[in-house]
Amino acid sequence: SLKSDRSVVTKADKSVECFLRRHLVNGNEDVYFIGEESAGRYTNKQLSEFLKKGVIWIVDPIDATANFAVGKTFWGISIAYAVDGVIREGGVFIPETNSMLISDNGKTFYTNVKNKSIKAKLDSLVFLSKPAKKFSDASHVSFSQKAAKRMLFDGPNQFVSTGCCLYCGMNLALGLDSVYTTMARLWDFAGFLPSLSNLGFASINRSGKKLISCRISDDLYFLDVKSDNAFMVREPNWIGISPHAVQTVRSEERRV
């Protein structure tokens, strides 16, 4: 079916979110849960209190539902864990490619084993270091769907918008993409922010704020839970392999 903003939602979105809420929150009133399909269930006061001091789980049950609904490969599941208004850890899973990206205590790990067992995937995780590639005119850049619709890119680089933020974040961590431009919502990328932060990626928005700081704050996001823009970034954000990379791509884009 279609939501009020005309985006697609499936039974899978709702069932996955309910499953994760049940297991992560488990009836604990001291835990706040931000899910794409139920983000407006709390009040602004409750959110403010948890951002000051509290535990928050941030979940996108299916990122790129439009892709999932028609059988395309690029979709995934994202979970992030925040304490006192800062995202501490996160995980991303792309089922169609068996790719998993997880942060843990300041380090980033990755696996793409085909074994369906979660234990097998966790046992096969390998430590990732920052990609060694230098940014150049041959580097690949990517865009969130909203950024692709609203930004004009005049640079020489090849670019793509898959409609899946998680896939873009995974490609950054693996060195396949060099810069990602996003105008998405918190749950679209929260799962990979800690991993990219651990790897030393750079970020900037037009006001000079850094999304990679992992802060959930009013200067980065619209935090009115009842707003149509709830949890959306306030400005275009660039995340990339280096400050030079993000500044270069930023200078070659303009909003239309």
Short mmCIF file of C-alpha atoms in Angstrom, two decimals:
data_model
loop_
_atom_site.label_atom_id
_atom_site.label_comp_id
_atom_site.label_asym_id
_atom_site.label_seq_id
_atom_site.Cartn_x
_atom_site.Cartn_y
_atom_site.Cartn_z
CA SER A 1 0.00 0.00 0.00
CA LEU A 2 0.96 3.68 -0.11
CA LYS A 3 1.57 5.86 2.93
CA SER A 4 0.43 9.48 3.19
CA ASP A 5 3.67 10.67 1.55
CA ARG A 6 2.96 8.23 -1.34
CA SER A 7 5.90 5.98 -0.45
CA VAL A 8 5.41 2.22 -0.53
CA VAL A 9 4.89 0.15 2.62
CA THR A 10 4.54 -3.65 2.73
CA LYS A 11 3.44 -6.22 5.28
CA ALA A 12 7.12 -7.14 5.60
CA ASP A 13 8.04 -3.60 6.77
CA LYS A 14 5.48 -3.74 9.54
CA SER A 15 6.17 -7.32 10.63
CA VAL A 16 9.96 -6.86 10.72
CA GLU A 17 9.59 -3.67 12.75
CA CYS A 18 7.20 -5.36 15.19
CA PHE A 19 9.61 -8.29 15.55
CA LEU A 20 12.57 -6.00 16.27
CA ARG A 21 10.59 -3.82 18.68
CA ARG A 22 9.49 -6.87 20.61
CA HIS A 23 13.01 -8.23 20.97
CA LEU A 24 14.89 -4.96 21.47
CA VAL A 25 12.47 -3.17 23.79
CA ASN A 26 10.78 -6.19 25.39
CA GLY A 27 8.31 -4.04 27.31
CA ASN A 28 11.04 -1.88 28.88
CA GLU A 29 9.63 1.63 29.32
CA ASP A 30 13.15 2.98 29.79
CA VAL A 31 14.01 2.20 26.16
CA TYR A 32 12.91 4.44 23.27
CA PHE A 33 12.33 2.90 19.84
CA ILE A 34 12.46 4.92 16.60
CA GLY A 35 11.18 2.83 13.70
CA GLU A 36 10.28 4.06 10.25
CA GLU A 37 6.76 2.67 10.48
CA SER A 38 6.02 3.94 14.00
CA ALA A 39 8.19 7.03 14.48
CA GLY A 40 5.28 9.22 15.58
CA ARG A 41 4.07 7.11 18.49
CA TYR A 42 5.98 9.15 21.09
CA THR A 43 5.76 12.83 22.01
CA ASN A 44 8.40 15.49 21.48
CA LYS A 45 8.83 15.68 25.25
CA GLN A 46 9.53 11.95 25.50
CA LEU A 47 12.06 12.11 22.66
CA SER A 48 13.76 15.13 24.23
CA GLU A 49 14.11 13.31 27.53
CA PHE A 50 15.65 10.23 25.91
CA LEU A 51 18.05 12.35 23.86
CA LYS A 52 19.29 13.96 27.07
CA LYS A 53 19.62 10.71 28.95
CA GLY A 54 18.40 7.35 27.74
CA VAL A 55 18.70 4.40 25.40
CA ILE A 56 17.27 4.62 21.87
CA TRP A 57 17.04 1.88 19.25
CA ILE A 58 16.77 3.20 15.67
CA VAL A 59 15.42 0.75 13.12
CA ASP A 60 14.67 0.72 9.42
CA PRO A 61 12.92 -2.64 8.94
CA ILE A 62 13.32 -2.49 5.16
CA ASP A 63 15.33 0.33 3.64
CA ALA A 64 14.36 0.74 -0.04
CA THR A 65 10.91 -0.81 0.27
CA ALA A 66 10.18 0.27 -3.32
CA ASN A 67 13.02 -1.99 -4.50
CA PHE A 68 11.98 -4.86 -2.21
CA ALA A 69 8.35 -4.68 -3.35
CA VAL A 70 9.25 -5.25 -7.01
CA GLY A 71 11.97 -7.83 -6.40
CA LYS A 72 15.08 -5.70 -6.92
CA THR A 73 18.32 -6.55 -5.12
CA PHE A 74 19.09 -3.28 -3.39
CA TRP A 75 17.30 -3.29 -0.01
CA GLY A 76 18.38 -3.93 3.54
CA ILE A 77 17.74 -3.89 7.29
CA SER A 78 19.32 -1.38 9.66
CA ILE A 79 19.62 -1.28 13.45
CA ALA A 80 21.39 1.40 15.49
CA TYR A 81 21.88 1.83 19.23
CA ALA A 82 22.06 5.31 20.77
CA VAL A 83 22.78 6.44 24.33
CA ASP A 84 22.24 9.99 25.58
CA GLY A 85 21.61 11.33 22.09
CA VAL A 86 24.66 9.77 20.38
CA ILE A 87 24.59 6.71 18.11
CA ARG A 88 27.12 4.32 19.68
CA GLU A 89 26.81 1.17 17.54
CA GLY A 90 25.06 0.04 14.38
CA GLY A 91 24.55 -2.84 12.00
CA VAL A 92 23.43 -3.19 8.39
CA PHE A 93 22.39 -6.34 6.54
CA ILE A 94 21.78 -6.61 2.77
CA PRO A 95 20.08 -10.03 2.39
CA GLU A 96 20.31 -10.34 -1.39
CA THR A 97 24.12 -10.01 -1.32
CA ASN A 98 24.61 -11.60 2.13
CA SER A 99 26.51 -8.44 3.15
CA MET A 100 26.72 -7.44 6.81
CA LEU A 101 28.44 -4.37 8.24
CA ILE A 102 28.72 -4.02 12.03
CA SER A 103 30.43 -1.60 14.39
CA ASP A 104 31.77 -2.83 17.71
CA ASN A 105 33.65 -0.84 20.32
CA GLY A 106 35.41 1.51 17.91
CA LYS A 107 36.03 -1.06 15.18
CA THR A 108 34.17 -2.01 12.00
CA PHE A 109 33.56 -5.54 10.73
CA TYR A 110 32.19 -7.00 7.48
CA THR A 111 31.11 -10.33 6.03
CA ASN A 112 29.31 -11.59 2.93
CA VAL A 113 29.24 -15.35 3.52
CA LYS A 114 26.30 -17.13 1.88
CA ASN A 115 25.56 -19.39 4.84
CA LYS A 116 22.11 -18.47 6.16
CA SER A 117 23.05 -19.12 9.77
CA ILE A 118 23.47 -15.92 11.78
CA LYS A 119 26.14 -17.65 13.86
CA ALA A 120 28.07 -18.49 10.67
CA LYS A 121 27.87 -14.86 9.58
CA LEU A 122 29.08 -13.56 12.94
CA ASP A 123 31.91 -16.09 13.01
CA SER A 124 33.05 -14.97 9.54
CA LEU A 125 33.21 -11.23 10.31
CA VAL A 126 36.52 -9.65 9.30
CA PHE A 127 38.02 -6.41 10.54
CA LEU A 128 37.80 -3.53 8.08
CA SER A 129 40.33 -0.73 7.78
CA LYS A 130 39.74 2.53 5.97
CA PRO A 131 39.84 2.18 2.16
CA ALA A 132 43.18 3.38 0.82
CA LYS A 133 41.82 4.84 -2.41
CA LYS A 134 42.48 8.51 -3.18
CA PHE A 135 39.63 10.66 -4.45
CA SER A 136 39.90 11.58 -8.13
CA ASP A 137 37.74 12.30 -11.17
CA ALA A 138 37.43 8.53 -11.61
CA SER A 139 35.96 7.99 -8.14
CA HIS A 140 32.34 6.84 -7.87
CA VAL A 141 29.74 8.91 -5.97
CA SER A 142 26.19 8.08 -4.88
CA PHE A 143 22.99 9.87 -3.89
CA SER A 144 20.00 9.18 -1.71
CA GLN A 145 16.75 9.18 -3.66
CA LYS A 146 15.66 12.61 -2.42
CA ALA A 147 19.10 14.09 -3.08
CA ALA A 148 19.02 12.66 -6.62
CA LYS A 149 15.69 14.38 -7.21
CA ARG A 150 16.71 17.74 -5.77
CA MET A 151 20.43 18.11 -6.47
CA LEU A 152 22.14 18.86 -9.76
CA PHE A 153 25.63 17.34 -10.03
CA ASP A 154 28.04 18.95 -12.50
CA GLY A 155 31.17 17.01 -11.60
CA PRO A 156 33.09 14.55 -13.81
CA ASN A 157 32.52 11.55 -11.53
CA GLN A 158 30.27 8.61 -12.33
CA PHE A 159 27.28 8.55 -9.98
CA VAL A 160 24.28 6.42 -9.10
CA SER A 161 21.16 6.43 -6.94
CA THR A 162 20.00 2.92 -6.08
CA GLY A 163 17.20 4.05 -3.76
CA CYS A 164 18.89 2.18 -0.89
CA CYS A 165 20.86 4.25 1.62
CA LEU A 166 22.25 1.15 3.32
CA TYR A 167 23.76 -0.10 0.07
CA CYS A 168 25.46 3.29 -0.37
CA GLY A 169 26.89 3.16 3.15
CA MET A 170 28.15 -0.38 2.58
CA ASN A 171 29.86 0.72 -0.64
CA LEU A 172 31.60 3.59 1.17
CA ALA A 173 32.97 1.23 3.83
CA LEU A 174 34.24 -1.17 1.14
CA GLY A 175 35.86 1.58 -0.93
CA LEU A 176 33.53 1.10 -3.91
CA ASP A 177 32.08 4.62 -3.59
CA SER A 178 33.99 7.69 -2.42
CA VAL A 179 31.22 10.17 -1.52
CA TYR A 180 27.55 9.81 -0.61
CA THR A 181 25.11 12.74 -0.75
CA THR A 182 22.07 12.29 1.47
CA MET A 183 18.86 14.13 2.26
CA ALA A 184 17.31 11.10 3.97
CA ARG A 185 15.93 10.38 7.44
CA LEU A 186 17.78 9.22 10.54
CA TRP A 187 16.78 5.55 10.27
CA ASP A 188 17.93 5.39 6.63
CA PHE A 189 21.61 5.63 7.57
CA ALA A 190 21.90 5.34 11.37
CA GLY A 191 22.98 1.70 11.09
CA PHE A 192 26.17 2.49 9.18
CA LEU A 193 27.18 5.85 10.70
CA PRO A 194 29.21 4.32 13.58
CA SER A 195 31.02 2.00 11.15
CA LEU A 196 32.03 4.91 8.91
CA SER A 197 32.98 7.01 11.93
CA ASN A 198 35.25 4.20 13.14
CA LEU A 199 36.87 4.08 9.70
CA GLY A 200 37.66 7.80 9.79
CA PHE A 201 35.27 9.02 7.11
CA ALA A 202 34.58 12.74 6.79
CA SER A 203 31.21 14.49 6.55
CA ILE A 204 29.81 17.99 6.23
CA ASN A 205 26.55 19.79 5.53
CA ARG A 206 26.03 23.31 4.23
CA SER A 207 26.23 24.75 7.74
CA GLY A 208 29.49 22.95 8.46
CA LYS A 209 27.88 20.40 10.81
CA LYS A 210 29.09 16.79 10.76
CA LEU A 211 26.59 13.97 10.38
CA ILE A 212 29.40 11.51 11.11
CA SER A 213 29.49 12.86 14.68
CA CYS A 214 26.56 10.44 15.26
CA ARG A 215 24.73 13.07 17.33
CA ILE A 216 20.91 13.10 17.19
CA SER A 217 20.42 16.81 17.62
CA ASP A 218 18.11 19.57 16.45
CA ASP A 219 20.84 21.27 14.42
CA LEU A 220 21.16 18.16 12.23
CA TYR A 221 17.59 16.77 12.11
CA PHE A 222 13.97 17.89 12.26
CA LEU A 223 13.01 16.45 15.65
CA ASP A 224 9.30 17.29 15.71
CA VAL A 225 7.90 13.73 15.78
CA LYS A 226 4.53 14.84 14.34
CA SER A 227 6.04 16.76 11.41
CA ASP A 228 6.07 15.44 7.84
CA ASN A 229 9.83 16.04 8.01
CA ALA A 230 10.30 14.13 11.27
CA PHE A 231 13.88 12.81 11.63
CA MET A 232 14.90 14.09 8.20
CA VAL A 233 18.25 15.87 7.89
CA ARG A 234 17.86 19.64 7.82
CA GLU A 235 20.29 20.11 4.93
CA PRO A 236 22.05 18.06 2.27
CA ASN A 237 24.90 16.10 3.83
CA TRP A 238 28.04 14.72 2.23
CA ILE A 239 29.87 11.70 3.66
CA GLY A 240 33.13 10.68 2.05
CA ILE A 241 36.54 9.12 2.16
CA SER A 242 38.25 12.43 2.99
CA PRO A 243 37.53 16.12 3.67
CA HIS A 244 38.87 16.87 0.18
CA ALA A 245 36.41 14.39 -1.37
CA VAL A 246 33.32 15.78 0.39
CA GLN A 247 34.29 19.39 -0.27
CA THR A 248 34.94 18.67 -3.95
CA VAL A 249 31.60 16.94 -4.53
CA ARG A 250 29.80 19.54 -2.44
CA SER A 251 31.24 22.33 -4.63
CA GLU A 252 30.00 20.54 -7.77
CA GLU A 253 26.38 20.20 -6.63
CA ARG A 254 23.59 22.69 -6.33
CA ARG A 255 19.99 22.36 -5.22
CA VAL A 256 17.31 22.71 -7.89
#
